[in-house]
Coordinates of C-alpha atoms and ligand atoms in Angstrom, one line a residue:
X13 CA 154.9 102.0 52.8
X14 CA 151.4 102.8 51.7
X15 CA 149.1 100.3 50.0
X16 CA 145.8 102.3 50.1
X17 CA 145.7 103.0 46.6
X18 CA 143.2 101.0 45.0
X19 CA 139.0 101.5 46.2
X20 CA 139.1 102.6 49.7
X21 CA 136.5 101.2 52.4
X22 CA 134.5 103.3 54.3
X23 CA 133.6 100.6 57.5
X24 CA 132.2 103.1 60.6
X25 CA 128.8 102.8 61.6
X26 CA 127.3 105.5 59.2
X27 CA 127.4 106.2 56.4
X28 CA 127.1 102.7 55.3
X29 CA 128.9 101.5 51.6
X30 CA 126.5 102.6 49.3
X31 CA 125.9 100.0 46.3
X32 CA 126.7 101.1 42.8
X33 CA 123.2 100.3 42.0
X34 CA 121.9 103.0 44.6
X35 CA 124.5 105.5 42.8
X36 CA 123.4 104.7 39.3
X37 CA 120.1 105.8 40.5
X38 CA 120.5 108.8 42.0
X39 CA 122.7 110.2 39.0
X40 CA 119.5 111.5 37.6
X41 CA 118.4 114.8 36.3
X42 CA 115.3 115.8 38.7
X43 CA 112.0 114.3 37.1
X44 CA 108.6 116.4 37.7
X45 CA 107.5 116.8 41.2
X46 CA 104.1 117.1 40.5
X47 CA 102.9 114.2 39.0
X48 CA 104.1 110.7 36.6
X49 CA 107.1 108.6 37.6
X50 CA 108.1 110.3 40.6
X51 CA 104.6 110.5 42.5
X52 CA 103.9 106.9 41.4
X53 CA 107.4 105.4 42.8
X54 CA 107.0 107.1 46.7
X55 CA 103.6 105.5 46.9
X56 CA 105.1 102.2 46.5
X57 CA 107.8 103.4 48.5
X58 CA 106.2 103.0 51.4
X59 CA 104.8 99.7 52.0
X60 CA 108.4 98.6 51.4
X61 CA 109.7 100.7 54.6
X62 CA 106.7 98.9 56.7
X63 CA 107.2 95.5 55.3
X64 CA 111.2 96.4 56.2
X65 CA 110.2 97.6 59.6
X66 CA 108.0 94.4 59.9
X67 CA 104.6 96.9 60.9
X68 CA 101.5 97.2 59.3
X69 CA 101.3 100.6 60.9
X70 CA 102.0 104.5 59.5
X71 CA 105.1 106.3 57.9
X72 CA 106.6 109.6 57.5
X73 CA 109.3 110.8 55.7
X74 CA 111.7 113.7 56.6
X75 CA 114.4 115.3 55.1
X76 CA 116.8 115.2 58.0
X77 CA 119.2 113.0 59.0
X78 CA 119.0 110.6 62.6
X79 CA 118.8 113.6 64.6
X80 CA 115.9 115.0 62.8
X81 CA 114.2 111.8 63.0
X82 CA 114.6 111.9 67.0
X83 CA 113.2 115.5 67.8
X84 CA 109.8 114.7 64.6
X85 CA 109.3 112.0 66.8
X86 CA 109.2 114.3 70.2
X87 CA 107.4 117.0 68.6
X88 CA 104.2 114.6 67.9
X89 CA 103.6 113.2 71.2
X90 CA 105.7 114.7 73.9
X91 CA 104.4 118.7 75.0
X92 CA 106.5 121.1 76.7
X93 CA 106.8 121.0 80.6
X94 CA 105.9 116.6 79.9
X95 CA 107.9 113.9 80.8
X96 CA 109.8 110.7 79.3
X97 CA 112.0 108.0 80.6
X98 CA 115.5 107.4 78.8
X99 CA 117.1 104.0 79.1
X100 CA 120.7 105.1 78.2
X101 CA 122.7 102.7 76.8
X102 CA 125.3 104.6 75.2
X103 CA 126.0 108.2 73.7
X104 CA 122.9 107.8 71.5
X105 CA 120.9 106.7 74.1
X106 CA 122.1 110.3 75.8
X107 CA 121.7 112.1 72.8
X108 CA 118.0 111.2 72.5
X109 CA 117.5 112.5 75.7
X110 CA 119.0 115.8 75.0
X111 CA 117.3 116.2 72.1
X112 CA 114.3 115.8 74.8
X113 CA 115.6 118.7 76.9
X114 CA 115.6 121.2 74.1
X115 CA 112.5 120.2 73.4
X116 CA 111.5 121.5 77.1
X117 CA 110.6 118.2 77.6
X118 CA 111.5 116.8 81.4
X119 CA 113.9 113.8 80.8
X120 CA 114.3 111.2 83.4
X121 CA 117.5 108.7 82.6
X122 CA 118.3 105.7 83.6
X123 CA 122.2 104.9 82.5
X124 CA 123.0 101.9 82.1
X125 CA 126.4 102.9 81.5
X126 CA 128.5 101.9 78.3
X127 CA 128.6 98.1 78.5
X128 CA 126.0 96.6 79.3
X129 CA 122.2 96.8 77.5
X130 CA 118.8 98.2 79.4
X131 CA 118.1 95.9 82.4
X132 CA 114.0 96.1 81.9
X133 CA 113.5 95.6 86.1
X134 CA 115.1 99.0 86.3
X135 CA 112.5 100.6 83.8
X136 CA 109.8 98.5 85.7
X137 CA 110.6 100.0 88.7
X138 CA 110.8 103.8 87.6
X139 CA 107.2 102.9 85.7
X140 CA 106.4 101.6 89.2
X141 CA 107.1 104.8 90.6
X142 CA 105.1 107.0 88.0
X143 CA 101.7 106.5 90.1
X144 CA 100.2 109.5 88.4
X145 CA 101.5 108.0 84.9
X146 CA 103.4 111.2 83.9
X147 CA 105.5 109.9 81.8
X148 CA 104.2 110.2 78.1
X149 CA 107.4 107.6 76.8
X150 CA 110.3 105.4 77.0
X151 CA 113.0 106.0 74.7
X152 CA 115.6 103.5 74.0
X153 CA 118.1 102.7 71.4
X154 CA 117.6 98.6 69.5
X155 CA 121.5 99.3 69.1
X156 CA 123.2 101.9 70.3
X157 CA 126.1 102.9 67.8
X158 CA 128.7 104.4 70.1
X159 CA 128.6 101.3 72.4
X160 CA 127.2 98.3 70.0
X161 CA 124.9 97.1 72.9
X162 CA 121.9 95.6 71.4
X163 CA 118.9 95.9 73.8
X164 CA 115.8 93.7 73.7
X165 CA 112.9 95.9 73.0
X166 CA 109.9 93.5 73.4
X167 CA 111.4 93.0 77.3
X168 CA 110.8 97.1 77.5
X169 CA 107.0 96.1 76.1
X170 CA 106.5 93.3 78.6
X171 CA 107.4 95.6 81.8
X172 CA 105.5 98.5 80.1
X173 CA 102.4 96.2 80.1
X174 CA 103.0 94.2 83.4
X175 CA 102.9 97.4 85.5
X176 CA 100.1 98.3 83.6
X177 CA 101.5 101.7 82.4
X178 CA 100.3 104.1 78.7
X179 CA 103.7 105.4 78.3
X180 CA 104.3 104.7 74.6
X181 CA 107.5 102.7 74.1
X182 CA 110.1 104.6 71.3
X183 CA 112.7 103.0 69.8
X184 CA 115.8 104.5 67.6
X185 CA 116.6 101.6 65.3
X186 CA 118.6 103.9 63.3
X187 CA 121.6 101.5 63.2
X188 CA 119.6 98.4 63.7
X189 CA 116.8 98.7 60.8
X190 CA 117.6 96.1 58.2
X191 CA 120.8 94.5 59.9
X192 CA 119.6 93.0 63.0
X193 CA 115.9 91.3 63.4
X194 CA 113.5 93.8 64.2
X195 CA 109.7 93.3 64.7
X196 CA 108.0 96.4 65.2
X197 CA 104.1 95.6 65.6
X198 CA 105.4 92.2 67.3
X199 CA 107.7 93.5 69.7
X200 CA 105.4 96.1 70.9
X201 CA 107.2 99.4 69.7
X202 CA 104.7 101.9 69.1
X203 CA 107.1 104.6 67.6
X204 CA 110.4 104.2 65.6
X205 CA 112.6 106.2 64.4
X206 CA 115.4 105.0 61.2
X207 CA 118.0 106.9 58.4
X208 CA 118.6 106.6 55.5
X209 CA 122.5 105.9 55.7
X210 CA 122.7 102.9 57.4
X211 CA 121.4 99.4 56.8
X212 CA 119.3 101.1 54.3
X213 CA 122.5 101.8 52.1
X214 CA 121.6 105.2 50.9
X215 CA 123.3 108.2 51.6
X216 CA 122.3 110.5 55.2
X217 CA 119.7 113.0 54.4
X218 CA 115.9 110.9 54.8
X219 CA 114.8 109.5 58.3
X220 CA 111.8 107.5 58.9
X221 CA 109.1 107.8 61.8
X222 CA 107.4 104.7 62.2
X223 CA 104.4 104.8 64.3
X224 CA 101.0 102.4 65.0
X225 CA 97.2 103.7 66.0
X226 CA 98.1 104.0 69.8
X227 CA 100.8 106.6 69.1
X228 CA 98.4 108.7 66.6
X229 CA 96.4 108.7 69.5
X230 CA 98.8 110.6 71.3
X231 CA 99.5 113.3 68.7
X232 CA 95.9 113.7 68.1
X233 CA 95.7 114.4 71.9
X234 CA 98.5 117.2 71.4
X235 CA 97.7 120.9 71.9
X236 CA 99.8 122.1 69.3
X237 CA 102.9 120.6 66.7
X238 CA 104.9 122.6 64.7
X239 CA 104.0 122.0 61.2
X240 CA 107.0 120.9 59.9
X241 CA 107.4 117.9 62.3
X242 CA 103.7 116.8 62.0
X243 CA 103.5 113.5 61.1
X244 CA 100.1 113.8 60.0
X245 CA 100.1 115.1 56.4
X246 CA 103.3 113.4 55.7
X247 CA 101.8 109.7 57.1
X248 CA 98.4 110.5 55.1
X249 CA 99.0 113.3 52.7
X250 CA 95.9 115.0 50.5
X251 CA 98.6 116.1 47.9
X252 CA 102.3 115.2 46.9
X253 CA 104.1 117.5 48.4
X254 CA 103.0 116.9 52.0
X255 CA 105.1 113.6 51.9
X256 CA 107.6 116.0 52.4
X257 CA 106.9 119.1 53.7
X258 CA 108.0 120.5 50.4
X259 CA 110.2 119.7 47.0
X260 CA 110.4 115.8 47.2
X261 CA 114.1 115.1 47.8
X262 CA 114.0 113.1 44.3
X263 CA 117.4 111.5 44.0
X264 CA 117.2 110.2 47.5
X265 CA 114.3 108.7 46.6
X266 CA 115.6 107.1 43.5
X267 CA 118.1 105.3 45.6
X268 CA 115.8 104.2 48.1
X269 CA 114.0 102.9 45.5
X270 CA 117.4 101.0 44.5
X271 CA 117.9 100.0 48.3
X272 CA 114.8 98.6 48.7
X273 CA 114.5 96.5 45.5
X274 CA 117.8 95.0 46.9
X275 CA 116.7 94.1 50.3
X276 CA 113.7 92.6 48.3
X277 CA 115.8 90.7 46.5
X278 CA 117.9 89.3 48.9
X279 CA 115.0 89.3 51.5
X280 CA 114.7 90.3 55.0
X281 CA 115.5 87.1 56.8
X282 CA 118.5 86.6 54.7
X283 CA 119.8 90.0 55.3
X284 CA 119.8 89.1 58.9
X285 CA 121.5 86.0 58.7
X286 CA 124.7 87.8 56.8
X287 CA 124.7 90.2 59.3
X288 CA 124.7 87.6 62.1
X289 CA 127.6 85.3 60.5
X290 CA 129.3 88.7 59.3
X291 CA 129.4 89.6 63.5
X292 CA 130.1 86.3 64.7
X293 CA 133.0 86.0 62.1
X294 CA 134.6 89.9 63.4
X295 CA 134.2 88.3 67.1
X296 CA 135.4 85.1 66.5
X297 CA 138.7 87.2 65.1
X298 CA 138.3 90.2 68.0
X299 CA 138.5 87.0 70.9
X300 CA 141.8 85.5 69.2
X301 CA 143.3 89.0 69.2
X302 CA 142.9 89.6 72.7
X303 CA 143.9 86.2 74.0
X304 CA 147.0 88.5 74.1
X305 CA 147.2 91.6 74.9
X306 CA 145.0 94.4 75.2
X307 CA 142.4 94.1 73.2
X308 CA 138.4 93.0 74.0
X309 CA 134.7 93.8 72.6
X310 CA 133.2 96.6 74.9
X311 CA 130.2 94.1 75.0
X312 CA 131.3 90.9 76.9
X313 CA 128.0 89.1 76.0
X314 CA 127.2 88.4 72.5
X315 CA 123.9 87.9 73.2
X316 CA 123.7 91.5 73.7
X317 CA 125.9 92.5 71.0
X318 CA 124.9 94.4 67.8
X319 CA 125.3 92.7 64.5
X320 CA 126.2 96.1 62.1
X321 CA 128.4 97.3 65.0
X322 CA 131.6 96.1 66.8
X323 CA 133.0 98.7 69.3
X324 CA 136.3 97.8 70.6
X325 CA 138.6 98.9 73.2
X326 CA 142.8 98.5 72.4
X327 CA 144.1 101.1 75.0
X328 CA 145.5 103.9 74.5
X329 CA 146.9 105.7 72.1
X330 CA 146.3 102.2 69.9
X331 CA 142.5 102.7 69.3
X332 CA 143.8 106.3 66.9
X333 CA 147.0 104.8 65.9
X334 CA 145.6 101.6 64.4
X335 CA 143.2 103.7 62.5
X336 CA 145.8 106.1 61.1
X337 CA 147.6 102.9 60.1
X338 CA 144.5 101.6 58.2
X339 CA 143.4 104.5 57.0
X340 CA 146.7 105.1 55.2
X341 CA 148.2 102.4 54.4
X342 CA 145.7 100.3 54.0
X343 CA 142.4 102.3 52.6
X344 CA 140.5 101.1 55.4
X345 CA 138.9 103.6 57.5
X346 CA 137.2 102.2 60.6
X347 CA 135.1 104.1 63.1
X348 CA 136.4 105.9 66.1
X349 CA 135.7 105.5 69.5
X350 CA 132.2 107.6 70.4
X351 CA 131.3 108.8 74.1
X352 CA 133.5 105.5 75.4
X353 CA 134.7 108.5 77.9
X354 CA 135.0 111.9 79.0
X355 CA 136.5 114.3 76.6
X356 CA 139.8 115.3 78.7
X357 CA 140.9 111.6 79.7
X358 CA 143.8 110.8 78.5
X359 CA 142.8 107.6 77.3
X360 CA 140.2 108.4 75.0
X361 CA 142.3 107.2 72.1
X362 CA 142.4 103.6 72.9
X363 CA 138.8 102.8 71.3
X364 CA 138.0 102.2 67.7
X365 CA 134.7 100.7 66.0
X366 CA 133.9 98.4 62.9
X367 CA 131.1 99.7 60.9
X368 CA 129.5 96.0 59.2
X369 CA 126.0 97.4 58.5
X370 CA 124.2 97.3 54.9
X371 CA 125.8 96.3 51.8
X372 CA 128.8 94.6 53.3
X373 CA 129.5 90.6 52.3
X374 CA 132.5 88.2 53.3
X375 CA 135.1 89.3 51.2
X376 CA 134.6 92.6 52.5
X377 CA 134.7 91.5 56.3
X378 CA 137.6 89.1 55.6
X379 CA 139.0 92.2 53.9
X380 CA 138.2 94.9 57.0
X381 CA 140.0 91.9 59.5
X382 CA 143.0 90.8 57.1
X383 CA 143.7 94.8 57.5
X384 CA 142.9 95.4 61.3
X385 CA 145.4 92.4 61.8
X386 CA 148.0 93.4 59.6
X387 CA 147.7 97.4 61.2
X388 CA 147.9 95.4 65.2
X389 CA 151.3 94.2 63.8
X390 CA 151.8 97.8 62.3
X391 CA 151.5 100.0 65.6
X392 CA 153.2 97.4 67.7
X393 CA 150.1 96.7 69.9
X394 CA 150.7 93.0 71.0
X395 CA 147.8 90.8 70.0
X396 CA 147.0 86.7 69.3
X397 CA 147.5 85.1 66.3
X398 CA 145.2 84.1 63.8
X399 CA 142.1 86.6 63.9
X400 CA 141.6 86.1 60.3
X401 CA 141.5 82.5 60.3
X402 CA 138.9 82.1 62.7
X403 CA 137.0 84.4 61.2
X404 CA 137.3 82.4 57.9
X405 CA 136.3 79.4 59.8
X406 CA 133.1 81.0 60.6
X407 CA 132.4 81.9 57.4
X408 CA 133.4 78.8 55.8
X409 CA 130.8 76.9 58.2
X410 CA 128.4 79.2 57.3
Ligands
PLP9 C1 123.6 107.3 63.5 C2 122.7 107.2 64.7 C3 122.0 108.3 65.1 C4 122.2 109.7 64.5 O1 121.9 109.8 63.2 P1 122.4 111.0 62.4 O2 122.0 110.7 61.0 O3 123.9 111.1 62.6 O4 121.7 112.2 62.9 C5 121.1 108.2 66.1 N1 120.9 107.0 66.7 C6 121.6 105.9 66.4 C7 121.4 104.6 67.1 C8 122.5 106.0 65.3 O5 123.2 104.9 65.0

């Protein structure tokens, strides 16, 4: 029978639960665009972003989802017929890179497949190799979303500065911003991309470019960017409008607003925290589940595991079965499995992923497992005993 009815949870990686105070906010009729309230709230906008991006560098705003965020960053320091390292760590990682190639940008990838995070001797030795220092970046995911890898980015700095080469260091921390630490200016990043409809907890349609002097270095050294994608007027505008390249997007900023007076509130290093215990609680559950039976983390290692993202593999068909069975008769719809393989194998349906990122607390993970558990018994996929509990014991210790 069904039990879904009642408020259905949406846990995949994006879009994120969006709190009722960041949809109160946004319910607004559009206030005047050229000067008051509106023009007054973005410039305190955003030294909250840098303060959440822990820099003391620049920030534009786009309207444009993750994707958008990826080729504004290109466009600004990365010409035509120029070159950039990938570290591929996942689909994401790939789709950076592709994103590259339209750009007629030469892409060079290093794939480090989709278990296990950037080995930084491997990007030393392609830097190595780059005598005539033609590479203008590395790109690199924090987390990559399909895989849940989380890389070390300050490692990527170190081997960038031992072998003493200017390729700027870019890092999507589009599923990583606000749920897992992040330093920015300390780790060395000197661009960095983020949305809106992750662990910022509004909904997909702002991304962020983050970037320090180094990189406006770069872009000043550019022949030519498209308009639209410069970062310059939006980072440092002379009127409004430049923010945004046009009509400020107001109810998105409303609810950014909302977002960011709750990450004030519960503050940064707190935020991390639940999403840390949140993780170790789904793992502590995933490891009892597949002390029989089929199912494991995709990331042995949970030092390099993300703490907003748990992909799983169950075998096929039980990755899509089990999320039918939570979708429907439980409300619970959980991520599916994303560039874990090639579209015609057959076993493409034995992945699924938990989405834990933003405004997500214990009842709501304890929820999410109770379910997952109840749904392994549902599609007859044998499993261990007593995910939940565990799970409860790591929140009860927290
Ligand atoms: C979600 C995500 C993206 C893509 O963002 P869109 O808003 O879907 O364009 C890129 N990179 C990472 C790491 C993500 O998690």
């Amino acid at each position: 029978m069904s039990l879904a009815h009642g408020r259905p949870y949406l846990a995949i990686p994006g879009p994120s639960v969006m709190p009722d105070a960041v949809l109160r906010a946004m319910h607004r009729a559009s206030p005047n665009i050229y000067e008051g309230a509106l023009v007054d709230m973005v410039a305190g906008i955003i030294p909250d972003l840098k303060h959440v991006a822990q820099t003391e560098g620049n920030a534009a705003i786009y309207i444009a989802n993750g994707h958008g965020a990826w080729e504004a960053s290109l466009s600004n320091v990365v010409a035509e017929g120029e070159q950039v390292l990938v570290a591929a760590t996942g689909r994401f990682g790939h789709g950076w890179a592709d994103m590259a190639q339209g750009l007629g940008i030469e892409t060079e990838v290093i794939d480090f497949g989709r278990q296990t995070p950037v080995d930084p001797a491997r990007v030393a030795e392609a830097l190595a190799a780059d005598k005539e220092h033609r590479l203008k970046a590395v790109l690199m995911s924090h987390v990559d979303t399909a895989s849940s890898v989380r890389n070390d980015v300050a490692a990527v700095r170190r081997v960038l500065d031992e072998t003493g080469h200017p390729a700027l260091l870019m890092v999507d921390c589009i599923a990583s911003l606000a749920c897992d630490v992040f330093r920015m200016d300390e780790w060395g990043a000197d661009v960095m991309v983020a949305g809106s409809q992750k662990g910022l907890m509004v909904p997909p349609g702002l991304s962020f470019v983050f970037f320090n002097d180094r990189a406006a270095a770069q872009r000043a050294a550019m022949r030519r960017v498209s308009r639209y994608w410069d970062w310059v007027p939006r980072a440092d505008p002379e009127f409004f409008y430049q923010y945004f390249g046009g009509t400020a997007p107001a109810q998105h900023l409303y609810g950014l607003r909302a977002a960011l007076d709750l990450i004030r509130e519960e503050g940064l290093e707190q935020i991390w925290a639940r999403h840390e215990t949140l993780a170790r609680a789904i793992w502590a559950a995933a490891d009892v589940w597949g002390s029989d039976g089929p199912l494991s983390m995709n990331i042995a290692d949970p030092a390099n595991r993300s703490h907003a993202v748990t992909a799983l593999r169950v075998g096929a068909p039980y990755g899509a079965e089990l999320r039918k069975w939570t979708d429907t008769k439980a409300g619970l719809t959980l991520g599916l499995g994303l560039g874990m393989s090639e579209p015609d194998d057959p076993n493409g349906t034995g992945f699924f992923r938990i989405g834990h990122m933003g405004h997500v607390n214990a009842h709501m993970v304890l929820g999410a497992l109770g379910v997952i558990e109840a749904g392994l018994q549902g599609v007859g996929v044998p499993y261990g005993r007593g995910g939940v509990s565990a799970a409860a014991e790591v929140i009860g210790a927290a």
